[in-house]
Structure formats: structure tokens, C-alpha cells
Coordinates of C-alpha atoms in Angstrom, one line a residue:
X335 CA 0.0 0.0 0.0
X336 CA 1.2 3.7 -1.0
X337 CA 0.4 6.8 0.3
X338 CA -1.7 8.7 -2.6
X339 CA 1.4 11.6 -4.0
X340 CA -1.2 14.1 -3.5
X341 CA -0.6 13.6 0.4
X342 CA 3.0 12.6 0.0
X343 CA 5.0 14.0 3.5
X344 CA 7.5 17.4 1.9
X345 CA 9.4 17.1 5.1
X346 CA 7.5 20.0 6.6
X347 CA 5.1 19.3 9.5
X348 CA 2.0 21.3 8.1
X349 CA -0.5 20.8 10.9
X350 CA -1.3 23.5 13.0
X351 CA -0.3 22.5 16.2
X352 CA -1.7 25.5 18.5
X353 CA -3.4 24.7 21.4
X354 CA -6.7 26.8 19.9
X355 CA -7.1 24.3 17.0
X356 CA -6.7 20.6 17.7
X357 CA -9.8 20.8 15.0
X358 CA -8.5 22.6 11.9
X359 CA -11.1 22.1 8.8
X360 CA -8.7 22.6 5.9
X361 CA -6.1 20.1 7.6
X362 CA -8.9 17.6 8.6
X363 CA -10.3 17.4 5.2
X364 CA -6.9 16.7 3.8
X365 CA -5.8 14.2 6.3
X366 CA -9.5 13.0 6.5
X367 CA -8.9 12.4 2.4
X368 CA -6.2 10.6 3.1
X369 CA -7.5 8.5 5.8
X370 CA -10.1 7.1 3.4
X371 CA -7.5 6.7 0.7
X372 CA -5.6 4.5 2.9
X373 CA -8.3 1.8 4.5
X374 CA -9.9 2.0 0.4
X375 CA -6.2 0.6 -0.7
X376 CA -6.1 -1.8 2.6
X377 CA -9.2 -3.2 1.2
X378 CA -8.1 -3.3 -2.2
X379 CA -5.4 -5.0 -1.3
X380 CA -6.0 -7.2 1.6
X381 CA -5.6 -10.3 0.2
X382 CA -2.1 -10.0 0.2
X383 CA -1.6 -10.3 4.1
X384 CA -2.1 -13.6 6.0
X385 CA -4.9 -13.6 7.2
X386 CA -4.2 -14.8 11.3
X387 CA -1.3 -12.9 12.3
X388 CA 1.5 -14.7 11.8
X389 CA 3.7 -12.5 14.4
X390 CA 5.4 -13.8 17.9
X391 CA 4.0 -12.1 21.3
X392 CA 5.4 -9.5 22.6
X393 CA 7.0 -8.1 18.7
X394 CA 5.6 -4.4 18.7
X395 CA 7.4 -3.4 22.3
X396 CA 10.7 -4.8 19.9
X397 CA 9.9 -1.7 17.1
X398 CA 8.5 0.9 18.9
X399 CA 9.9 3.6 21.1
X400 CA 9.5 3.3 24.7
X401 CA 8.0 6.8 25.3
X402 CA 6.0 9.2 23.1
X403 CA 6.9 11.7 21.0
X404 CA 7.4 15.3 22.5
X405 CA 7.3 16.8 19.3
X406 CA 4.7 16.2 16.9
X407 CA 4.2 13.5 13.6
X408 CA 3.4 14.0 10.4
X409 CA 0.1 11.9 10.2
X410 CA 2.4 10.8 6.4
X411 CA 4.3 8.8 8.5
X412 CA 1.7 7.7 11.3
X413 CA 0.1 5.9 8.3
X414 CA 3.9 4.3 7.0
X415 CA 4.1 2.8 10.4
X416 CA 0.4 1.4 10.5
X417 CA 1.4 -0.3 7.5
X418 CA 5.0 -1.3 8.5
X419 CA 4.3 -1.7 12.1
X420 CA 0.7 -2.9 12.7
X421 CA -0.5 -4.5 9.9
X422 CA 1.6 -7.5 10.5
X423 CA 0.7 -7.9 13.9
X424 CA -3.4 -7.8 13.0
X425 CA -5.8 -10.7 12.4
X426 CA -7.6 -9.7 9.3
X427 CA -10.8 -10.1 10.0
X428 CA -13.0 -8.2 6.9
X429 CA -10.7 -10.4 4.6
X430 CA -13.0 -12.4 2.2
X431 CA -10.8 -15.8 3.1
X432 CA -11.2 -14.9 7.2
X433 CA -13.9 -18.2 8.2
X434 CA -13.2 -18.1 11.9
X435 CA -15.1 -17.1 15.1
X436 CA -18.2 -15.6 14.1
X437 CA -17.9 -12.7 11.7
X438 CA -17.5 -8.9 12.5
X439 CA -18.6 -6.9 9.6
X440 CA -18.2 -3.5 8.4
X441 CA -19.3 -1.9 5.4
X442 CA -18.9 1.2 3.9
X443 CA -22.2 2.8 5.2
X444 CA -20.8 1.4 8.5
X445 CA -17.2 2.4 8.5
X446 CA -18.9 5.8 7.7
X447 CA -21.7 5.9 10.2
X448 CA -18.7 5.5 12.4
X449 CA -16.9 8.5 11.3
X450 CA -20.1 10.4 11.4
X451 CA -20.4 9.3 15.1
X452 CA -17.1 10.1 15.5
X453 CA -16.8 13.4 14.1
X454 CA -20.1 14.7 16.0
X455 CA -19.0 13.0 19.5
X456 CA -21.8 14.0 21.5
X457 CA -22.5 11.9 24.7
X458 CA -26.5 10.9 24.7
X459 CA -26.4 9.9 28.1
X460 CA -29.8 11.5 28.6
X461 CA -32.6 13.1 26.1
X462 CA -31.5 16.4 27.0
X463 CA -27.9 15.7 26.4
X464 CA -28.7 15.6 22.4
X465 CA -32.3 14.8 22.0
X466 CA -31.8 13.7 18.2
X467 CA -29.5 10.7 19.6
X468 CA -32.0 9.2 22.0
X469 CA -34.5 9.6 19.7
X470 CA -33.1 8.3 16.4
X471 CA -31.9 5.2 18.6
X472 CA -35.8 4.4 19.6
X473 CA -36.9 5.0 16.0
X474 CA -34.5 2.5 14.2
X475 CA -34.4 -0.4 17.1
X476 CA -38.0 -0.4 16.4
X477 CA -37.0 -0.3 12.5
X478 CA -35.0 -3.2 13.1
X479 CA -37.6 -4.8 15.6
X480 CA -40.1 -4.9 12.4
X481 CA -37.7 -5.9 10.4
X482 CA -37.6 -9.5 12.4
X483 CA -41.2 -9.5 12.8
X484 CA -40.8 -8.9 16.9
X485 CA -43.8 -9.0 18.8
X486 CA -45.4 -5.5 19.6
X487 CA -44.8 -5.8 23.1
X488 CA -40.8 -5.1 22.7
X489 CA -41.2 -1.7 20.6
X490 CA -41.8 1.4 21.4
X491 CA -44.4 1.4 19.0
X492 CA -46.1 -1.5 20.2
X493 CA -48.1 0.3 22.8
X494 CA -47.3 -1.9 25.5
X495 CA -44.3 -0.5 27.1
X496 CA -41.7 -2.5 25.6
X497 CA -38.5 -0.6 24.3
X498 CA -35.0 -1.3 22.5
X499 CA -31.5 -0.1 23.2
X500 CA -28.3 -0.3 21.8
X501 CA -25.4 -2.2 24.1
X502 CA -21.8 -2.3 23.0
X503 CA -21.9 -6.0 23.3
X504 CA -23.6 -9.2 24.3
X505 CA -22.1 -9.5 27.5
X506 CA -23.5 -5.6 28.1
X507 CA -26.9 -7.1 27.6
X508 CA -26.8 -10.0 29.4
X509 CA -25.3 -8.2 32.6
X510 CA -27.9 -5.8 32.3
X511 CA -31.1 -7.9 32.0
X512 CA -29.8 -10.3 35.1
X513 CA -29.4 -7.4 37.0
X514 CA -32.8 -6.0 36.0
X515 CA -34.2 -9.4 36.8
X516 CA -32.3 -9.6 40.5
X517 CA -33.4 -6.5 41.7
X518 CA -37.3 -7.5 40.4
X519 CA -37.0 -10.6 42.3
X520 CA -35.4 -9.2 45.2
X521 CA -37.8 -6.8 45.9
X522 CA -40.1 -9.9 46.2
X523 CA -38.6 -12.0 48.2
X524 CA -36.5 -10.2 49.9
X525 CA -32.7 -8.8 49.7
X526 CA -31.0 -11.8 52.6
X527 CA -32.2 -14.1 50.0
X528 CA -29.6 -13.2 47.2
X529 CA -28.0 -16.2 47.7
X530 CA -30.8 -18.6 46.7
X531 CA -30.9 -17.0 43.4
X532 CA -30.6 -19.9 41.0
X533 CA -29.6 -18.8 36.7
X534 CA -29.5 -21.8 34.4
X535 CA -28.3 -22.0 30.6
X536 CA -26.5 -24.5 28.8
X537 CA -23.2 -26.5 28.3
X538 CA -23.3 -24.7 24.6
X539 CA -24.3 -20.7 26.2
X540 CA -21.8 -18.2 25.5
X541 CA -19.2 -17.8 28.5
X542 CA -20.2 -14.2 28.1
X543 CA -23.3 -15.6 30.3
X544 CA -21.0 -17.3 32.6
X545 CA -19.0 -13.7 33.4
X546 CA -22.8 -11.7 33.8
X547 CA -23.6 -14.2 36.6
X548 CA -20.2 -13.3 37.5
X549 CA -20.8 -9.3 37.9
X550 CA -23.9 -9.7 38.3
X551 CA -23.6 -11.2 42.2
X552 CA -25.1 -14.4 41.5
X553 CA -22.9 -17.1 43.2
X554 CA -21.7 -18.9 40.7
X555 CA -22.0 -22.5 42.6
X556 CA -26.3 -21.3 41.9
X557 CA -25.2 -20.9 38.2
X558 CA -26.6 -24.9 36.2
X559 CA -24.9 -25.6 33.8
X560 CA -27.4 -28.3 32.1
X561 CA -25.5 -30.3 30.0
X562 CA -26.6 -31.0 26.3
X563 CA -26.7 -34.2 24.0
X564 CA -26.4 -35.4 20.7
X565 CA -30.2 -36.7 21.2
X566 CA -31.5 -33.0 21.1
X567 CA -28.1 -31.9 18.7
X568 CA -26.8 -30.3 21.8
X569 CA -29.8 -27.7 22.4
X570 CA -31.1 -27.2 25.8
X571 CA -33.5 -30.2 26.7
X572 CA -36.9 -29.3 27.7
X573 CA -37.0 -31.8 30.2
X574 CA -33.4 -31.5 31.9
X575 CA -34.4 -27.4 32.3
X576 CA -37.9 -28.8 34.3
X577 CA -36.2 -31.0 36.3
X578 CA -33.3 -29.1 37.6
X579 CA -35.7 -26.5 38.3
X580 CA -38.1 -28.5 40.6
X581 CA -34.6 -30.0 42.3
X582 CA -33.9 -25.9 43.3
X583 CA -37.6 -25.6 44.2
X584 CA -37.4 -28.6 46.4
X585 CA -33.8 -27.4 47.6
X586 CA -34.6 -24.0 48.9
X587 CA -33.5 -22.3 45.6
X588 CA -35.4 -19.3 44.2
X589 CA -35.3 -19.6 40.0
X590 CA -34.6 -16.4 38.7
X591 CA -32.8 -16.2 35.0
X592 CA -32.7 -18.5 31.6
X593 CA -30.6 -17.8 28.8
X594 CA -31.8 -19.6 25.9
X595 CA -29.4 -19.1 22.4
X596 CA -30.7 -18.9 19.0
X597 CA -27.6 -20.1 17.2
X598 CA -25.1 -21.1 19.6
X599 CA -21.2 -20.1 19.2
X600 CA -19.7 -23.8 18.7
X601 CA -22.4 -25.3 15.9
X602 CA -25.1 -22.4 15.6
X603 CA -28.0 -24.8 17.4
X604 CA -31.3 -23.1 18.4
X605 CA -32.7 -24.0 21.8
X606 CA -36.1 -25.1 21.2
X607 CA -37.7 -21.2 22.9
X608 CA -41.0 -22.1 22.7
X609 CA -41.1 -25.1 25.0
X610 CA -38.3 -23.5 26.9
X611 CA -40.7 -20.5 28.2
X612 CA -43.8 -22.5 28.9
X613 CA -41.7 -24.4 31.4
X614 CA -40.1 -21.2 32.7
X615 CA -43.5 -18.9 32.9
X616 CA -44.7 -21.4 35.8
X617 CA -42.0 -20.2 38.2
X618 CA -41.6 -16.3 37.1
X619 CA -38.5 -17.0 35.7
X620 CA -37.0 -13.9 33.6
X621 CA -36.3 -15.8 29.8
X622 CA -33.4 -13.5 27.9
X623 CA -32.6 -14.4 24.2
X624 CA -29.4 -14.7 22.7
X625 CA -28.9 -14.6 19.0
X626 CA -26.0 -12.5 18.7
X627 CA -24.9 -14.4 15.4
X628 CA -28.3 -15.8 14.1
X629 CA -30.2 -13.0 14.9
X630 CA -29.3 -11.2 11.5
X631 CA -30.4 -13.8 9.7
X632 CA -33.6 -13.0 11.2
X633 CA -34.7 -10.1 9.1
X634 CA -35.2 -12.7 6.3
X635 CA -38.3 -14.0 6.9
X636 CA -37.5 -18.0 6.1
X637 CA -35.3 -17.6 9.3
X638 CA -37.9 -16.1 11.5
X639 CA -39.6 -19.8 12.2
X640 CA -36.3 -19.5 14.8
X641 CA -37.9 -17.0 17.4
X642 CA -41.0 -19.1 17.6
X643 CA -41.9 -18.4 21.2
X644 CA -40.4 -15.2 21.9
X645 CA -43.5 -13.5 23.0
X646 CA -43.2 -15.4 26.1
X647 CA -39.4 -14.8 27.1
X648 CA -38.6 -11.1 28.3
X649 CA -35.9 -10.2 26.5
X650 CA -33.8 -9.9 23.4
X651 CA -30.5 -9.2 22.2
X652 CA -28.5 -10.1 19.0
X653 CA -24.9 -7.9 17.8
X654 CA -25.6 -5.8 14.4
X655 CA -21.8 -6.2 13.7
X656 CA -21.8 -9.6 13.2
X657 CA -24.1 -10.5 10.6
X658 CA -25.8 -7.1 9.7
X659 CA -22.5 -5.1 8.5
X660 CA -22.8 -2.1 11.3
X661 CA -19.2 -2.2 12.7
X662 CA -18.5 -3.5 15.9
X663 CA -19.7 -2.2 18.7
X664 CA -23.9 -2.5 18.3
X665 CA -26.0 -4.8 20.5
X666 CA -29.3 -4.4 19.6
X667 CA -31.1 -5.2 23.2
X668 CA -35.3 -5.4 23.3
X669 CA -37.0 -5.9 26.8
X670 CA -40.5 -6.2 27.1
X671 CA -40.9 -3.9 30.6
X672 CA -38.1 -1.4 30.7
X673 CA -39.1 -0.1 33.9
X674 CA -37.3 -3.2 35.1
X675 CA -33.9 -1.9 33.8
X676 CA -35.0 1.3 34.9
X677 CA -35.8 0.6 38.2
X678 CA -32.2 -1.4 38.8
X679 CA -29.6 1.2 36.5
X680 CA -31.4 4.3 37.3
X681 CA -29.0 7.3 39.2
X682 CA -30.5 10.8 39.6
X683 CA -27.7 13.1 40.4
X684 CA -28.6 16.6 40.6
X685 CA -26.2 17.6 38.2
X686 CA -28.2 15.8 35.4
X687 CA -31.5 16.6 36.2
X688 CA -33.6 18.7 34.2
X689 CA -37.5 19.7 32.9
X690 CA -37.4 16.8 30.0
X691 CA -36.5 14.1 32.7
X692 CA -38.2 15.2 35.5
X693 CA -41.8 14.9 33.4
X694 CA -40.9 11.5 32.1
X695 CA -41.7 12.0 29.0
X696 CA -38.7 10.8 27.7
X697 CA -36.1 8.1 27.1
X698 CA -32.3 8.6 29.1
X699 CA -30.7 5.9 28.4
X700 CA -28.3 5.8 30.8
X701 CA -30.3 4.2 32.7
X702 CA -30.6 1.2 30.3
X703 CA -27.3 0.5 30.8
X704 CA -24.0 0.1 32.9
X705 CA -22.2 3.3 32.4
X706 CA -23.7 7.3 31.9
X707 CA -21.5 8.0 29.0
X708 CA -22.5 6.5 25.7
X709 CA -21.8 6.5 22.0
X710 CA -24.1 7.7 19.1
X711 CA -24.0 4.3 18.0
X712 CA -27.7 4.9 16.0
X713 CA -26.4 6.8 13.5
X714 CA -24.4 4.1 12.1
X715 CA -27.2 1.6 12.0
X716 CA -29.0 4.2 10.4
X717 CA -27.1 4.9 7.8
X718 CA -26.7 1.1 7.3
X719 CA -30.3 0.7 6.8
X720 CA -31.1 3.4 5.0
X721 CA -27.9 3.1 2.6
X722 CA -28.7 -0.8 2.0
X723 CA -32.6 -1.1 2.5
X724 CA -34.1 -3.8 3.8
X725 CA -33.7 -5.9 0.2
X726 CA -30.3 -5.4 -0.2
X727 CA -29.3 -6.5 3.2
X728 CA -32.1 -9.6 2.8
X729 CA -29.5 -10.1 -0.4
X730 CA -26.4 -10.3 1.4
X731 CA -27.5 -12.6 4.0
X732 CA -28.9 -14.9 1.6
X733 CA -25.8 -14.9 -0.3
X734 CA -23.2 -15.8 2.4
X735 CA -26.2 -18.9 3.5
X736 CA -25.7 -19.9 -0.4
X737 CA -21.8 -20.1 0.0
X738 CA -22.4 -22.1 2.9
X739 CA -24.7 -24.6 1.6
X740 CA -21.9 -24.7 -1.6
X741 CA -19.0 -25.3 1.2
X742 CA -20.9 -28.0 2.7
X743 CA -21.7 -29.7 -0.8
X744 CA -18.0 -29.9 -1.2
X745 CA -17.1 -31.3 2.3
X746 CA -20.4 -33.7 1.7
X747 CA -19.0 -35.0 -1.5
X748 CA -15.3 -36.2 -0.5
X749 CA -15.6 -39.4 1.4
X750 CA -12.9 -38.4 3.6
X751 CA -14.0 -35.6 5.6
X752 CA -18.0 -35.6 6.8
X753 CA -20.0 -33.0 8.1
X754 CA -20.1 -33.1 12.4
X755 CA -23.5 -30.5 13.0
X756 CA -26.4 -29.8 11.2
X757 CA -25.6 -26.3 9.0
X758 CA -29.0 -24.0 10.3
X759 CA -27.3 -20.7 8.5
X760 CA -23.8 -19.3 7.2
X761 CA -21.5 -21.9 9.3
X762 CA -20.1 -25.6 8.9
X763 CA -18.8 -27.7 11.1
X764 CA -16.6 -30.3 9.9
X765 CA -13.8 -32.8 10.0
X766 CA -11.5 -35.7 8.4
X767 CA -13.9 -38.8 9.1
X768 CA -12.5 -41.2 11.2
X769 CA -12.9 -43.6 8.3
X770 CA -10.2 -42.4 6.8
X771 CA -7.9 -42.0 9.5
X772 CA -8.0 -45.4 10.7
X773 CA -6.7 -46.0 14.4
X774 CA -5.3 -42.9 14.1
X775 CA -6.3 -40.6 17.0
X776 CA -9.3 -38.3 15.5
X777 CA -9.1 -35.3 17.4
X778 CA -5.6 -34.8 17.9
X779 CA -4.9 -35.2 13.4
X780 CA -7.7 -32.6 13.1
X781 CA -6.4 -30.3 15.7
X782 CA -3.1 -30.7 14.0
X783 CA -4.8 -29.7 10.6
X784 CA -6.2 -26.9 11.4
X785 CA -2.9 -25.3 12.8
X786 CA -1.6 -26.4 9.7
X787 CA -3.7 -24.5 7.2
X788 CA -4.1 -21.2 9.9
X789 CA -0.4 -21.0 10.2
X790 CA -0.2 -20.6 6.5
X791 CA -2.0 -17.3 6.4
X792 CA -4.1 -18.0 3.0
X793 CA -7.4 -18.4 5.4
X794 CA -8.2 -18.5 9.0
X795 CA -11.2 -20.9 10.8
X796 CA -11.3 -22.1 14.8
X797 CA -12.5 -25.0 16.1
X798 CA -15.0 -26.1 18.7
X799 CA -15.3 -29.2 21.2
X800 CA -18.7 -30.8 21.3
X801 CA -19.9 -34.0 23.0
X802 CA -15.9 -34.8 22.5
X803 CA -15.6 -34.2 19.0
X804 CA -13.4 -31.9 17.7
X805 CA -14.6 -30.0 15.2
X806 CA -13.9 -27.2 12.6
X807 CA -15.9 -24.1 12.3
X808 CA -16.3 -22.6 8.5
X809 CA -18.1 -19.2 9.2
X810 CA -18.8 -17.3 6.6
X811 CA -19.7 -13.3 6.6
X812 CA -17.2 -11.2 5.7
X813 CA -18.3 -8.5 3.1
X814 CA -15.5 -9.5 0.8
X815 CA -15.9 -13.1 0.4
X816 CA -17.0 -14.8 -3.3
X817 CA -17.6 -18.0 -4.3
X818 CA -13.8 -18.3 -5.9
X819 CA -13.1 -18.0 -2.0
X820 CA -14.8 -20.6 -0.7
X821 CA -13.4 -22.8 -3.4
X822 CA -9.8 -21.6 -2.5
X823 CA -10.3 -22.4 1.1
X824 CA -11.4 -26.1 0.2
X825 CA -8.4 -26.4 -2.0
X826 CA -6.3 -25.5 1.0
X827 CA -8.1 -27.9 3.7
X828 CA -8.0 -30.4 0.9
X829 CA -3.9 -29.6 0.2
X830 CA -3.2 -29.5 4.1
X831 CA -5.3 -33.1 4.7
X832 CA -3.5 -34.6 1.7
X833 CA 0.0 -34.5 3.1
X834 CA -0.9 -35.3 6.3
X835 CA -2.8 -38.4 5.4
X836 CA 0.2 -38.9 2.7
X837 CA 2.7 -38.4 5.6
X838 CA 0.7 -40.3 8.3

């Protein structure tokens, strides 16, 4: 990557560097100019880097100073370093041949809805604070409440009291809706009873769950951990979830939380919702929903079969920046009764009080969440809806579910390798069959294979441990990726296994 000539460093430092204007326009347009210049040749040319970093720890404290600069730098060679400096040390994860994790997606109405944010910086802690930020983030988590055909009682709109906000992330949401439902329940039973409070979830629920009940207070020896089977292809059982229940009833325990997923992290399962809440209404048990992955796929209307039951859990979340191309950080979070956040993340210093909030006829969402400050992170999902449509994006999802089904024809097809987990949207799980490793150990050869192909750096998946089967994960997302990609990457697997099993 070059630095456009137009912007080429002459050797003079042309910033104004007075204390009066750390915002010049003139300068910021050029270096702005430049800025775009550079990340439009990074993605030009991304393909060209390994995709998993391929550096040792502890490299960058080797190459850069040990203090910073007392003078000024010309942002000319801020950018030369980026590229000579950081680039090697990053995973690439917008590269169309990065298959790992779950996806993190920008686009360009993202990348610039971030800008925008950026640029305009205001802090929408409350309505007053900058009343179009509170407000644009109410109209468009009700857009995209529509636009997965969530029941009326989570919207705004719905006229019965139910509301969205955006979280930076799943975690965010999770910690916020336990403590929503603690406080509820406490004020019930009583606060000396904190320590009866029971959460469940299963053996496949995002450890992100796992550090909530952390924060949240919860002793974790009353977090259940109810483990999954092949039987139910590893979804939360129905019937394990009653009965552990009515062992805590008959132990003392007060139920308070479920998390049920919609697309777990290691094989994208969906907990069966609907049977899940009618077991949990019986004991007043708060029901969150976590589709941080799947939940894009939602806005497509063959997908939507998933949330069956979610007019009987209490709330929602799922991350925009995976699978709906709005740059990380935006989790979209629905609850049915706000008040319930309200009531538990609700401060009223004096300093912030004023006529809007006092009449509560507003939303300040600070009080939907853990900290005051908070980023005007609606403008970039506004621009991403708006600059896409609800078609286009409908498009895009369907697209990277195509490639998947096409990866999983090719895996199907090749007697040696066999697909480990049903495929329910963009990601397969496979392996090299234990057919055709013979007595070999089948774990430990896959394990070795996928070092193999990531320490390579043509493409980059992880791997997940099910039931003890070792598996590999083939996500696919990024706003790059072709078909030609997908084929590429099954050369590779398909180069990698064949000297190993030559070798073995």
C-alpha cells in the first residue's frame, strides 16, 4: 500500500499544532482524504496479508519507542508505520478468506456511520444531552424490531411499554437484563435471600453468560450448567431445564434467570424457545434471548420460524456487527418492561436533572445500561439501513447462506471428511472422518490440521469441542468473500489433509 502523492509528507510538519485548533477544517479534510485513501487501498489489497497474524508475542514493544513523542508527527508517517508496524501484527478479520469465530462486519455505510459518530462526538447519556440521539436510537431499534417481525410488546411502537437499546456488546446485555431481573426478584422475596438465586443456561451458552452471573452477584455454585446431548443436537433439553428446576424448588432455591441461544457459538444450534418458556413462565423466571450471530439472519423471513416463542421470554439481544454489516460495537437489546432496567440502572444526580426528565416523557438511556456515557452508535445503524434497505441486506444474508450450503456440498462430496453438525445458516462444522484416519487418534490429526492450514496465512477458521468431538468451524460473513473464496479455502483444507494423510 502507498500513500496517494497528493498527500506525500515534503518534510514540513503542516499541521497547525496550537493549542486553539486541535480541530482545523482545511487540515482535517486533507488528512481526512487521506485517511479514506488509505483503508480503500487496505481493502483493495487485503488479500495480500495472512490472514491470522503470523507475528510472535510481545513483537511491537521490539519496534517501537519506549515513550512518546514530545514533538509532533506528520500523520504521512503515522500511516507508513500502520502499514510497517501494525498491519503484520493484526488478524484480518474483513478479509473475504477470514472463516473463523463468528464474523464482525463493516461496510462502507458502516465504516462511515462510524466516522459520522465520531466526528459529532456528542455523549447521549440523557434526552436532553442531544435529544436527536435518543431519539433516532428508539426510531431504528423499532425499524429493526419490524424488520424480524418482533412481537409489539418489545417496541416502542407496540403500545405496551416495551422498548430497544443499543449495548456495546452481548455480554453488556446480558449483565444488564440479570441485574434487572435480581433487583425484580429481590424486591419480592427479599434482599437476605440473594444467595438462593438460582440462573441456568446450557453447556453450549456463550461464556459471556458465565461472566454476567459473575458481575452480576449471582454465586456462581447457583449458576446450572445443564448439560446438552447429541439426542437434542446439543440444544437445551426441555426436560433436563424442568427438572433441575423443581430439584432448586425442592432445595430451597429461588429460579430467577434463563438464557436460551438462537444459534449457539460452537455449531449455531437453536434452543427449542417455545417449549423452553412454557416451562419457565410457571416459576416467574426472567427468559433472555441470545442470537448475537443468528439474529441477522432473522430479518429474512424464512429464518424467523427461529424466534418461535419469543413473546413469552422477556428479553432480546442479538450484535448488528456480526451479521448485519454495522461495525462493531452495536448490540441491539429489546426488553418487554423497561421499567425493570430502569428501576435497577437508574442514578439521579442533581447535576443531570432537568424539565425533560423530570416529566418523564422521555427516554435517558443511561439508565438502560452500565455506564452514563454513551456512543451515538444509532447513526451508524441508520445509515446502514437506509444506505442498504431492507432488500439489499435480505440479499447479502442470503448470499453468504448460499456459499455455505456450496462449502458444505463440497465437504459432503469427499468421502474423507464428513460433516459433524447440522448447517441451520452461514456456518459448517466439519472434520477428516475417522474412516479415513484409521486407528489414528481423530481429534488430535484434526487439531493438527487446522494449525496447519491457519499457520499458512491464506485463510483462518477455529474449532470447537462438542460431545468430545473436535470440530472445525467454517463461518462465513465477511463482506468480501466470493464463491472463488470458498473454493480456494477447500483447495487448502484439501492440500493440508492430503499431506498429512500422505505423511501419516
Amino acid at each position: 500500500m502507498k500513500i496517494n502523492p497528493e498527500h506525500e509528507f515534503d518534510g514540513q510538519f503542516s499541521i497547525n499544532t496550537s493549542s486553539s485548533r486541535l480541530i482545523d477544517p482545511e487540515e482535517f479534510r486533507r488528512q481526512g482524504h487521506m485517511m479514506v485513501d488509505f483503508l480503500a487501498d487496505y481493502f483493495q489489497n487485503i488479500e495480500k496479508y495472512p490472514v491470522r497474524s503470523q507475528v510472535e508475542p510481545g513483537y511491537l514493544k521490539k519496534i517501537l519507542p519506549d515513550s512518546a513523542p514530545y514533538k509532533p508527527e506528520p500523520i504521512e508517517k503515522i500511516l507508513e508505520d500502520v502499514e510497517r508496524d501494525i498491519f503484520p501484527g493484526l488478524t484480518h478479520w474483513q478479509s473475504p478468506n477470514f472463516f473463523a469465530y463468528f464474523p464482525c462486519t463493516s461496510s462502507t455505510a458502516g465504516i462511515l456511520g462510524e466516522m459520522l459518530s465520531a466526528g459529532l462526538n456528542v455523549v447521549g447519556f440523557s434526552w436532553i444531552a442531544s435529544p436527536a440521539a435518543t431519539e433516532l436510537e428508539s426510531i431504528v431499534m423499532d425499524w429493526l424490531g419490524k424488520m424480524i417481525n418482533l412481537p409489539k410488546t418489545y417496541l416502542f411502537s407496540g403500545g405496551h411499554g416495551g422498548g430497544g437499546v443499543i449495548q456495546g456488546t452481548t455480554c453488556e446485555a446480558m449483565l444488564c437484563t440479570i441485574v434487572a431481573a435480581r433487583e425484580q426478584m429481590l424486591e419480592k422475596v427479599g434482599r437476605e435471600n440473594i444467595d438462593k438465586l438460582v440462573v441456568y443456561a446450557s453447556d453450549q451458552t456463550h461464556s459471556s453468560f458465565e461472566k454476567a452471573v459473575k458481575i452480576s452477584g449471582i454465586k456462581l455454585e447457583n449458576f446450572r450448567i445443564i448439560p446438552t446431548t447429541k439426542d437434542t443436537e446439543f440444544a437445551l433439553d426441555p426436560k433436563s431445564l424442568s427438572r433441575t428446576i423443581e430439584q432448586d424448588i425442592k432445595s430451597g432455591f429461588i429460579p430467577l434467570f434463563m438464557c436460551a441461544t438462537i444459534g449457539t457459538t460452537s455449531t449455531t444450534v437453536v434452543d427449542p424457545l417455545k417449549l423452553l418458556c412454557e416451562i419457565t413462565k410457571d416459576y416467574g423466571i426472567w427468559v433472555h434471548v441470545d442470537a448475537a450471530y443468528a439474529g441477522g439472519a432473522c430479518i429474512c423471513p424464512e429464518f424467523q420460524h427461529f424466534l418461535d416463542g419469543i413473546e413469552n421470554a422477556n428479553s432480546f439481544s442479538f450484535n448488528a456487527h456480526k451479521w448485519l454489516f454495522s461495525n462493531l460495537d452495536c448490540c441491539c437489546l429489546w426488553v418487554k418492561d423497561p421499567s425493570a432496567l430502569t428501576n435497577a440502572l437508574s442514578t439521579r444526580p442533581e447535576f443531570l436533572r432537568n424539565k425533560a426528565t423530570d416529566t418523564e416523557q422521555v427516554v435517558d438511556y443511561k439508565d438502560w445500561q452500565l455506564s452514563l456515557s454513551r456512543r451515538f452508535r444509532a447513526l451508524k445503524l441508520w445509515l446502514v439501513l437506509r444506505s442498504y434497505g431492507i432488500d439489499n441486506l435480505r440479499n447479502f444474508i442470503r448470499s453468504h447462506v448460499k456459499m455455505a450450503k456450496h462449502f458444505e456440498q463440497l465437504v459432503s462430496i469427499d468421502e474423507r471428511f464428513e460433516i459433524v453438525a447440522p448447517r441451520n445458516f452461514s456456518m459448517v462444522c466439519f472434520r477428516v472422518s475417522p474412516l479415513a484416519l484409521g486407528n489414528k487418534q481423530v481429534n488430535k490429526f484434526n487439531m493438527e490440521l487446522l494449525e496447519s492450514i491457519n499457520s499458512c496465512g491464506n485463510i483462518h477458521m477455529t474449532h470447537a469441542l462438542v460431545g468430545g468431538v473436535y470440530m472445525i468451524r467454517f463461518a462465513i460473513a465477511a463482506p468480501l468473500t466470493e464463491y472463488k473464496h470458498i473454493d480456494m479455502a477447500w483447495q487448502v483444507i484439501c492440500n493440508h489433509a492430503n499431506a498429512m494423510l500422505d505423511v501419516n
